[in-house]
Coordinates of C-alpha atoms and ligand atoms in Angstrom, one line a residue:
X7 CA -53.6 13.1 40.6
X8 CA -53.3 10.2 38.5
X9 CA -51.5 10.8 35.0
X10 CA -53.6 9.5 32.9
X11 CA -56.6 11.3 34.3
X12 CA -54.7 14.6 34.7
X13 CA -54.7 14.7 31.0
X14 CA -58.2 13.9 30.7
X15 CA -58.7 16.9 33.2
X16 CA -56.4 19.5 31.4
X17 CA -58.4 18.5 28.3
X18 CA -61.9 19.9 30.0
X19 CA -60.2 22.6 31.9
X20 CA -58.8 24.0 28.8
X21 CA -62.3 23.9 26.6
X22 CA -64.6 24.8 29.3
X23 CA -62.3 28.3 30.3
X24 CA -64.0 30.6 33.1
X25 CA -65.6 28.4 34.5
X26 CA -64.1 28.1 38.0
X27 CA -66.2 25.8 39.9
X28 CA -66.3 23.5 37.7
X29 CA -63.0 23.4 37.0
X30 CA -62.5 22.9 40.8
X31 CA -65.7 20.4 41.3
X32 CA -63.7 18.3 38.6
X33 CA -60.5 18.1 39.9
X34 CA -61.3 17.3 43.2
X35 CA -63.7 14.2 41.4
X36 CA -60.5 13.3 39.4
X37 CA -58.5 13.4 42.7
X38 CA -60.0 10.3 44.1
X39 CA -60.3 8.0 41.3
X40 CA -57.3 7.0 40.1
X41 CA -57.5 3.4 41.6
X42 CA -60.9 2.7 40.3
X43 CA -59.1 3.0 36.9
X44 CA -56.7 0.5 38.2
X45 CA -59.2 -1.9 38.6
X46 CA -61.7 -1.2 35.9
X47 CA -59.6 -0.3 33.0
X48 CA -62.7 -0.5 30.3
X49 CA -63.5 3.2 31.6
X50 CA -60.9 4.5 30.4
X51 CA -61.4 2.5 27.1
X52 CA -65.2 3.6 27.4
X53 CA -64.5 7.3 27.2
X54 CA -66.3 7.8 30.4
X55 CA -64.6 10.4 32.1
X56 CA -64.6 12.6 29.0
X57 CA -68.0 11.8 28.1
X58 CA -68.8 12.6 32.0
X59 CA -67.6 16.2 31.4
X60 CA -69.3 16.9 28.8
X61 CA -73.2 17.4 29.4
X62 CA -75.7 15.8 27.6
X63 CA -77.5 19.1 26.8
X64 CA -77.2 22.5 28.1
X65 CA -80.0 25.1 27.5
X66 CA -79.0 29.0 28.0
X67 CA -82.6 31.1 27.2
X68 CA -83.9 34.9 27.9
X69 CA -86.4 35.3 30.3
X70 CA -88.1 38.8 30.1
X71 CA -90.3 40.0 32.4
X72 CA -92.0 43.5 34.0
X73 CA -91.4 44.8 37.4
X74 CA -93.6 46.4 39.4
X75 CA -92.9 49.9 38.1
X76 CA -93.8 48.5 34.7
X77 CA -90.1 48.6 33.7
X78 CA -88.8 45.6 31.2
X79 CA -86.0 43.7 33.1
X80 CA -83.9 40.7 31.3
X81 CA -82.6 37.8 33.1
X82 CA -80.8 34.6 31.7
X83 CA -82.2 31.1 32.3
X84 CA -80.1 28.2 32.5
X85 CA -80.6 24.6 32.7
X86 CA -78.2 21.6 32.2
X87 CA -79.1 18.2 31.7
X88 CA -75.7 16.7 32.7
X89 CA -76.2 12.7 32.6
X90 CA -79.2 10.6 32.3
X91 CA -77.4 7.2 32.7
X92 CA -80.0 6.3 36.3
X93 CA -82.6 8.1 35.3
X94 CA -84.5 11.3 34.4
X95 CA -81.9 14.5 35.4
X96 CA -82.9 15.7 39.0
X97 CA -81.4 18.8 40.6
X98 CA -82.5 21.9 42.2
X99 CA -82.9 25.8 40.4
X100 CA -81.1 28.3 41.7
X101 CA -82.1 31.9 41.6
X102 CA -78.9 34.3 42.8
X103 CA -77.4 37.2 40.9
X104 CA -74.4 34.9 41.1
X105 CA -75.9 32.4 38.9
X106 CA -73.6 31.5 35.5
X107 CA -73.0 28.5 33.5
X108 CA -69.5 27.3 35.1
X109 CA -72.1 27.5 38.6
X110 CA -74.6 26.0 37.2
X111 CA -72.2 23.2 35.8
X112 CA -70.4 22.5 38.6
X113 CA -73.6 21.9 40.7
X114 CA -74.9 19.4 37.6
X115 CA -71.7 17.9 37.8
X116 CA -71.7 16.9 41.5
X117 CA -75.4 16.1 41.5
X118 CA -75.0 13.2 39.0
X119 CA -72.6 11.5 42.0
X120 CA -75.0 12.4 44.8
X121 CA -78.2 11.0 43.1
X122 CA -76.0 8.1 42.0
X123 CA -75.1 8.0 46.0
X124 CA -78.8 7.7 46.4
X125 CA -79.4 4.5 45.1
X126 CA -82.7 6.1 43.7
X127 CA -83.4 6.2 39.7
X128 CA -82.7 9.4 39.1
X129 CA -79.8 11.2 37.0
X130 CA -78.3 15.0 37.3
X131 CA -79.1 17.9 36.4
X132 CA -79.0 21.7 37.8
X133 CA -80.6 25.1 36.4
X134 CA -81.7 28.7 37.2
X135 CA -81.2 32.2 36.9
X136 CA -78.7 35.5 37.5
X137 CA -82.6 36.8 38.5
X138 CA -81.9 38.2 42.5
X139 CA -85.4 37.7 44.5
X140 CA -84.1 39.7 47.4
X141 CA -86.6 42.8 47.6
X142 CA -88.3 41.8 45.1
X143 CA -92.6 41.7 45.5
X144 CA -94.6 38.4 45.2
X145 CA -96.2 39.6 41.9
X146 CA -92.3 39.9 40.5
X147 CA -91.7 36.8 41.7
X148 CA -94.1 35.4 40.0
X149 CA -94.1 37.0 36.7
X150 CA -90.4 35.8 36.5
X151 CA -91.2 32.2 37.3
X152 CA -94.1 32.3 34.8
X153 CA -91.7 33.5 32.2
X154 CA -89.1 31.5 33.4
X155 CA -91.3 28.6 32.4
X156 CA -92.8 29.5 29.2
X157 CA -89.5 28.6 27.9
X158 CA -88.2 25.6 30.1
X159 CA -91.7 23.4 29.8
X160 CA -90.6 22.4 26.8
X161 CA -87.4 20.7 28.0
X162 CA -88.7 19.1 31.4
X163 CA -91.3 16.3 32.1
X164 CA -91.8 13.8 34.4
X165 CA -89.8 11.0 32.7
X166 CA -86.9 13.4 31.1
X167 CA -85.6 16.1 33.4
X168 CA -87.7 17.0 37.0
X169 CA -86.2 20.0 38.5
X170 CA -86.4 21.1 42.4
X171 CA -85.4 24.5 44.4
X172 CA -82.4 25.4 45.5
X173 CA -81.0 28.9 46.9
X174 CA -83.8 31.7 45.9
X175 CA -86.1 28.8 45.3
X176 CA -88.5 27.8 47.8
X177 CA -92.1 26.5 47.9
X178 CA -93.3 30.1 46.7
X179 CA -91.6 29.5 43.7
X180 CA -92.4 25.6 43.0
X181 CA -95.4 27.1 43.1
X182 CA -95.5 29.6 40.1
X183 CA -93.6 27.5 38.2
X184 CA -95.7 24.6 38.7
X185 CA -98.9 26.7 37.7
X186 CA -97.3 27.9 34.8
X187 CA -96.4 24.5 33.8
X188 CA -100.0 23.3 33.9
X189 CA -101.0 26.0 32.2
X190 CA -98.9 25.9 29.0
X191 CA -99.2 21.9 28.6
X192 CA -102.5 21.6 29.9
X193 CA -101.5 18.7 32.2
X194 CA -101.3 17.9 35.9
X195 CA -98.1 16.2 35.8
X196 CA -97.3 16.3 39.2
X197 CA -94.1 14.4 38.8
X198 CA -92.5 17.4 36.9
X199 CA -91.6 19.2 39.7
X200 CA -90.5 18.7 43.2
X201 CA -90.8 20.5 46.1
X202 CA -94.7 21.0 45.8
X203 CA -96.7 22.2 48.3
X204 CA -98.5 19.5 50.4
X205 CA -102.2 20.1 49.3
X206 CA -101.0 19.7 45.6
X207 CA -98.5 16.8 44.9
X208 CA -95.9 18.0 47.2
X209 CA -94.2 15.2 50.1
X210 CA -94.2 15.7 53.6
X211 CA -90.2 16.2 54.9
X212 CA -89.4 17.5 52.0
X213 CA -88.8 21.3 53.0
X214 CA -86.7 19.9 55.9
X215 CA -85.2 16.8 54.6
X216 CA -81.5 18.3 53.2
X217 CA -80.8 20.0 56.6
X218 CA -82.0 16.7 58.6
X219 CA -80.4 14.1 56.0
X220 CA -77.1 16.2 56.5
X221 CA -77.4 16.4 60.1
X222 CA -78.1 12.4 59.9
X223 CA -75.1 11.4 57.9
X224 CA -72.7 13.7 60.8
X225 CA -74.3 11.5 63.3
X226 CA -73.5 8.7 61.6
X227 CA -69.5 9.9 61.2
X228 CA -69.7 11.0 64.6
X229 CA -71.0 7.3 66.0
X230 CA -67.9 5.9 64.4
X231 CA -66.1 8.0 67.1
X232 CA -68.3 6.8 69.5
X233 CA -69.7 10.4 69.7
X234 CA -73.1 11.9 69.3
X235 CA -74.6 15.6 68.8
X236 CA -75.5 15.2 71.9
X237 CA -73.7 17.9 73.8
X238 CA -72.1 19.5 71.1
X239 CA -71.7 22.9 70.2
X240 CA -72.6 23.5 66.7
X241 CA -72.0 26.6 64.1
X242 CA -74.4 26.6 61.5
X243 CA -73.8 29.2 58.2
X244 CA -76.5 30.1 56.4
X245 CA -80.0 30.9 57.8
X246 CA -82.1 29.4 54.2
X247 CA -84.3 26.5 54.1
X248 CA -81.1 23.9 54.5
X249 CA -80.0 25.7 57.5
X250 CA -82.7 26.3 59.2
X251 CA -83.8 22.6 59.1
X252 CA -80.1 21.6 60.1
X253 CA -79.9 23.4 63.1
X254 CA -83.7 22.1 64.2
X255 CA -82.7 18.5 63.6
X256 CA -78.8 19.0 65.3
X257 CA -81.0 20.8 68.5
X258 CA -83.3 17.9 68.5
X259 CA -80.3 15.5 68.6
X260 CA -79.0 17.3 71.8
X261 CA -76.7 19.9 70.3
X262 CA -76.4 23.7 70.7
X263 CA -76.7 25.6 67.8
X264 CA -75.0 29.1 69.0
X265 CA -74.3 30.6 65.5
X266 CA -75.8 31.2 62.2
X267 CA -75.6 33.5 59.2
X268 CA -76.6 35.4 56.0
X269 CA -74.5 36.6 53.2
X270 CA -74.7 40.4 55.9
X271 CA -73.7 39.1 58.6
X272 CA -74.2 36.3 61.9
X273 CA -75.7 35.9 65.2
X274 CA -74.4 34.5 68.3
X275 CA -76.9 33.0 70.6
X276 CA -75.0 31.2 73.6
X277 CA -78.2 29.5 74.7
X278 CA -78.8 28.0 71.5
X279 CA -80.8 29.5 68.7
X280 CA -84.6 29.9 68.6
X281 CA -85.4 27.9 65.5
X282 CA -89.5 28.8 66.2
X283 CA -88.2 32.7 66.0
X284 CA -85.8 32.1 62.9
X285 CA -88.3 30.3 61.0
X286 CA -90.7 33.0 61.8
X287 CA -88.5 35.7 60.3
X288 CA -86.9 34.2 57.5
X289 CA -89.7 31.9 56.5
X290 CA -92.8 33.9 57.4
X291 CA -91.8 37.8 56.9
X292 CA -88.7 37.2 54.7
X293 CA -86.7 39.5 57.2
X294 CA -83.0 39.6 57.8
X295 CA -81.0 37.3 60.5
X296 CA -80.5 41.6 61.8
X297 CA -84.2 41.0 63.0
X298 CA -83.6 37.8 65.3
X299 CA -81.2 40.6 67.5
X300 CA -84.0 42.6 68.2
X301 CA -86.5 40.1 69.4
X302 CA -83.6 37.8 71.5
X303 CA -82.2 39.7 74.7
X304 CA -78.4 38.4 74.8
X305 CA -77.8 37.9 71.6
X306 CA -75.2 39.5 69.5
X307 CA -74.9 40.5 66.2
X308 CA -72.0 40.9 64.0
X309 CA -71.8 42.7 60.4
X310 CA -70.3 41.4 58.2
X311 CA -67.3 38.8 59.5
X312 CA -66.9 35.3 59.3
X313 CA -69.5 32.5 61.3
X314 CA -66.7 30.4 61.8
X315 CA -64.6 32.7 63.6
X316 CA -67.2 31.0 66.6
X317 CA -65.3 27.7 67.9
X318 CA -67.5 24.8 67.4
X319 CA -67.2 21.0 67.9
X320 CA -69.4 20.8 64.8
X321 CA -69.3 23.3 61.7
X322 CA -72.5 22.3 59.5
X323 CA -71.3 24.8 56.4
X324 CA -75.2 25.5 54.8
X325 CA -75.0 28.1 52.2
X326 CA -73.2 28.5 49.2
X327 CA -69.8 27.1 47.5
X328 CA -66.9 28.1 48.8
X329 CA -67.8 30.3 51.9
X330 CA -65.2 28.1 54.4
X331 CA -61.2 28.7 53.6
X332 CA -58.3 27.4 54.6
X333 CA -57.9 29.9 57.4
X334 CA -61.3 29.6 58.7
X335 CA -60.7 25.4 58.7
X336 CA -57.0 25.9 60.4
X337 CA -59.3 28.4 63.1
X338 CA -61.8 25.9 63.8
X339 CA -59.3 23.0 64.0
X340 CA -57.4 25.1 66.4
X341 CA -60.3 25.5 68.8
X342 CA -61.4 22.5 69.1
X343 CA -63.3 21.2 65.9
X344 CA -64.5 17.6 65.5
X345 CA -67.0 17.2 62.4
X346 CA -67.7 18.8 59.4
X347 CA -71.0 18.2 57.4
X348 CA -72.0 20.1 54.2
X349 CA -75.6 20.8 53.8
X350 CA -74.7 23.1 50.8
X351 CA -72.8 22.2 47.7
X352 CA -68.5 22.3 47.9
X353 CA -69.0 25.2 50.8
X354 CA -65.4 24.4 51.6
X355 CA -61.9 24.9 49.3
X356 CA -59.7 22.7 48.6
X357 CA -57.7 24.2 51.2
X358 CA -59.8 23.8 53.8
X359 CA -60.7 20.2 52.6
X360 CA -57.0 19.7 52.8
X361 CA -57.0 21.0 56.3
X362 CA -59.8 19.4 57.8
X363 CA -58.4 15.9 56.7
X364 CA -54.7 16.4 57.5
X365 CA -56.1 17.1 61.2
X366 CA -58.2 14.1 61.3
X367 CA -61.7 16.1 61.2
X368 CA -64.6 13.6 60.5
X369 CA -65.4 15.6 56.9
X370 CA -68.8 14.4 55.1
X371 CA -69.1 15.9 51.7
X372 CA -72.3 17.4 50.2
X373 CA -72.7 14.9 47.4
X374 CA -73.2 12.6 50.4
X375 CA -74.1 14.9 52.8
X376 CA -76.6 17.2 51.5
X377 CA -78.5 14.0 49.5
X378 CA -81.7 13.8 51.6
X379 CA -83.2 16.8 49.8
X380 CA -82.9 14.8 46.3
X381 CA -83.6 11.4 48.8
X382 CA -86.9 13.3 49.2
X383 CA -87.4 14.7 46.0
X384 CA -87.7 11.1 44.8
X385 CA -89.5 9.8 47.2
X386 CA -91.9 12.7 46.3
X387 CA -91.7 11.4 42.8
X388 CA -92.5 7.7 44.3
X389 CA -95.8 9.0 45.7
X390 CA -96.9 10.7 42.7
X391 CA -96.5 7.7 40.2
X392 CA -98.7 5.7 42.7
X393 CA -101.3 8.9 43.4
X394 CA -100.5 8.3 47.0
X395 CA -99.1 10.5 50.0
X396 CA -97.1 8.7 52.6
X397 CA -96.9 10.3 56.5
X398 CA -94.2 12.5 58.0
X399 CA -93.2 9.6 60.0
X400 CA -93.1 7.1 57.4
X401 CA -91.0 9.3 55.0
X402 CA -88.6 10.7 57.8
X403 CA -88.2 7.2 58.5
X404 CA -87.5 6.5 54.6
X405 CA -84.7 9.1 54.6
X406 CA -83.2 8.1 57.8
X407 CA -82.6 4.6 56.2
X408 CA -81.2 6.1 53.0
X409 CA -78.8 8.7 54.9
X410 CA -77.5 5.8 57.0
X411 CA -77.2 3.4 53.9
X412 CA -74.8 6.4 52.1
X413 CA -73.0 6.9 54.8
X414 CA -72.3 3.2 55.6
X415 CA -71.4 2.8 51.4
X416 CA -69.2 5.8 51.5
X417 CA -67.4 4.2 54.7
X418 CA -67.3 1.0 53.2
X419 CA -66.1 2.0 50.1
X420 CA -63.4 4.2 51.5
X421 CA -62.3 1.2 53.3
X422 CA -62.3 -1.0 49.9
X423 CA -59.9 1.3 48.4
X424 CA -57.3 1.7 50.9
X425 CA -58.1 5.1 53.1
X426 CA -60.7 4.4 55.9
X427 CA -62.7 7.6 56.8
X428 CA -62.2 9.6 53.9
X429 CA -65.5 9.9 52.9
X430 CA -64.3 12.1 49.8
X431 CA -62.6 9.1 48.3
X432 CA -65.9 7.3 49.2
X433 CA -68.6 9.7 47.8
X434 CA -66.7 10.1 44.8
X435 CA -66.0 6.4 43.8
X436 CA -69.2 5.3 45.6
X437 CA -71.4 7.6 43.2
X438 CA -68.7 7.4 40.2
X439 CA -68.3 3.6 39.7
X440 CA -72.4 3.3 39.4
X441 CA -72.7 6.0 36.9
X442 CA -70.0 4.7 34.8
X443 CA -71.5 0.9 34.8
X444 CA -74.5 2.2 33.5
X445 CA -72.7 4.3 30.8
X446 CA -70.8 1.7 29.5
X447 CA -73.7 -0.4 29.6
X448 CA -75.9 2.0 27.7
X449 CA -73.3 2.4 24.9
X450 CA -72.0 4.8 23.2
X451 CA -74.1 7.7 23.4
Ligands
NDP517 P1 -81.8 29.4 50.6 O1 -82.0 30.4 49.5 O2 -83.0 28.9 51.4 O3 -80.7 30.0 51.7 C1 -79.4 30.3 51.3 C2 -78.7 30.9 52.6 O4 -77.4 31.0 52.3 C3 -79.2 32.3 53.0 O5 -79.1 32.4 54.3 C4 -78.3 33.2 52.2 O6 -78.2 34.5 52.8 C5 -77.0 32.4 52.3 N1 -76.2 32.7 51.1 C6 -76.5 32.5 49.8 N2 -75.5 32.9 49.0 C7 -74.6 33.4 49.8 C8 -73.4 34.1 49.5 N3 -72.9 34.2 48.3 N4 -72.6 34.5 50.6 C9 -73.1 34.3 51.9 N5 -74.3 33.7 52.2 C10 -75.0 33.3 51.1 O7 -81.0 28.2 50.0 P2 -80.9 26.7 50.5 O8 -80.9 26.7 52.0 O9 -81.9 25.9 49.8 O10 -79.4 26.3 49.9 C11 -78.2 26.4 50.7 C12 -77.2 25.5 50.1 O11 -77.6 24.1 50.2 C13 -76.8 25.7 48.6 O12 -75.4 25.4 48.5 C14 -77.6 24.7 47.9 O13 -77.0 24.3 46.7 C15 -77.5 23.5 48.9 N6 -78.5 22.5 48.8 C16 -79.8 22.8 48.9 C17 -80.8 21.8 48.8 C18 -82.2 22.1 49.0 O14 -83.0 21.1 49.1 N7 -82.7 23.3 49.1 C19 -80.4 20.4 48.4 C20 -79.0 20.2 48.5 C21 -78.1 21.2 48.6 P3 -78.9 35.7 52.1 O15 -80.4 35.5 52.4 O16 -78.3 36.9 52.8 O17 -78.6 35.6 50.6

């Protein structure tokens, strides 16, 4: 890493301590821009890297609420409004007994690059909960939402901060939230929220469009190979809304999806997986991947493991940070890996980063690769400003175009600065350089 931005790094490491991936979501930012600081030597004057670090505003609140047993259970609610240089902050909640600040930091941190990546007018942002949905009933669901709002409405709207889903946050929960919204302010602001259902604000593509726009921008790193997904074999992890989407779009494309996962375990399905039959138990009866075994003859099931001890020419890592190591990236280089494309947010170390471009694996990043869910979310946000609702084709075609164009800007860009096909170097000064213009040009603030 560059000197002078080591320092600048140590300096945020040191008074931000615990907080792991963001520590780790900054260095590897940091890692790639030392020759934009070459050339643009007002950033460093500008403060913007330290000013980048530090978010605009972070908001840490209790949210009570009653179980079904009438019990009083307390969760902690989170939301940080990391950099509004583009636009309102956009990003995703995230319910997962996981949840803390460093998480919900690092995910702010990397959506300000994405959404700058985007070209839309939107700036970053991230929230959520420790709250765990799993086993919980609808009417818990929805008492935690509802009191999960009756302390964020006051810190959202449509022109400051417009949050999404993200793991543990689906259309169910958009929902509630949404409702609760409208209730306390006693406005339909539809562009508050994304992810909406269709009947009620909501955009067509939306629920599929991070799996797609991730299986989009591989395509796209695959074409410079002059390969396709056609006739690959594919290992997806994860079996959530950016999974399941991923592994419909990859199967449309050609491919054979022949593994997938949940945080209990994986299946193998040689033939290539039933995406009617996963959606139908993880969407419609909130069942376990356990059930798909049952229903398929021929397929196996493993407890517990790792999905990408299954050799794959393309591993699309769709769950949660850090899930893919070093060992698991020097496995599926061994047997015969090609591609990498990250539907979720930094599923892969640095290690295995290290590994996969050492080997020459085509690697697309989540800030790039995993944009088409905040593509859509704007786009959703275009059609409610002008009270109007575009069709699936029209919007799919919308997202194709903006997948391609941030693929063919991270390419270009990794070209400009010296390292052709590190899309990395090209997400991370792509996004970066437009963020800090606008700082700078927005003043000190
Ligand atoms: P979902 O809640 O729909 O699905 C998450 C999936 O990942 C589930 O299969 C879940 O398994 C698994 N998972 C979650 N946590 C863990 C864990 N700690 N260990 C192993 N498996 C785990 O979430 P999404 O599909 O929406 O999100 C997946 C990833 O994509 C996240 O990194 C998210 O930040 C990223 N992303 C999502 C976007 C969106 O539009 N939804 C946009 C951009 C990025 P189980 O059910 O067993 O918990």
């Amino acid at each position: 890493m560059d000197a002078r931005l080591e320092a600048i790094r140590d300096t945020v490491l040191a008074r931000n301590p615990g907080e792991g991936e963001f520590h780790q979501a900054v260095t590897e930012v940091f890692e790639s821009l030392g020759p934009v600081h070459d050339r643009h030597p007002e950033f460093l004057e500008g403060a913007v890297l330290e000013r980048l670090c530090e978010p605009e505003r972070q908001i840490i609140f209790r949210v009570p609420w009653t179980d079904d047993a009438g019990s009083f259970q307390i969760n902690r609610g989170f939301r940080v409004e990391f950099n509004s240089a583009l636009g309102p902050y956009k990003g995703g909640l995230r319910f997962h007994p996981s949840v803390n600040l460093g998480i919900i930091k690092f995910l702010g941190f990397e959506q300000i690059f994405k959404n700058a990546l985007t070209g839309m007018p939107i700036g970053g942002g991230k929230g959520g909960s420790d709250f765990d949905p799993r086993g919980r009933s609808d009417a818990e669901i929805m008492r935690f939402c509802q009191s999960f709002m009756t302390e964020l409405y006051r810190h959202i709207g449509e022109y400051t901060d417009v949050p999404a889903g993200d793991i543990g946050v689906g259309g169910r929960e958009i929902g509630y939230l949404f409702g609760q919204y409208k209730r306390i302010t006693n406005r339909y602001e539809s562009g508050v929220l994304t992810g909406k259902g269709i009947s009620w604000g909501g955009s067509l593509v939306r629920p599929e469009a991070t799996g797609f726009g991730t299986v989009i921008f591989a395509e796209e790193m695959l074409k410079t190979r002059g390969q396709s997904f056609d006739g690959q074999r594919v290992v997806v992890s994860g079996s959530g809304n950016v999974a399941i989407n991923a592994i419909a779009k990859a199967q449309a494309l050609g491919a054979t999806v022949v593994a997938c996962s949940d945080s209990s375990g994986y299946i193998v399905d040689e033939a290539g997986i039933d995406v009617a039959l996963l959606r139908q138990i993880k969407e419609v009866e909130r069942g376990r991947l356990k059930d798909y075994e049952a229903r398929r003859p021929a397929v196996s099931y493993v407890a517990g493991g790792s999905v990408w001890d299954v050799d794959a020419t393309v591993a699309l890592p769709c769950a949660t940070q850090n899930e893919l190591d070093g060992d698991a990236a020097a496995r599926l280089v061994r047997n015969g890996l090609l591609a990498v494309g990250e539907g979720a947010n930094m599923p892969s170390t640095r290690d295995a980063v290290a590994v996969f471009q050492e080997a020459g694996i085509l690697f697309g990043p989540g800030k790039a690769a995993n944009a088409g869910g905040v593509t859509t979310s704007a786009l959703e946000m275009q059609q409610n400003a002008s009270r109007d609702s575009w069709s699936f084709a029209h919007t799919e075609e919308r997202l194709t175009e903006i997948m391609v164009g941030i693929h063919d800007r991270c390419a270009a860009t990794a070209d400009e600065y010296g390292d052709p096909g590190n899309y990395v170097l090209g997400a991370n000064i792509g996004g970066f350089v437009k963020v800090a213009d606008a700082m700078l040009a927005q003043g000190l603030i």
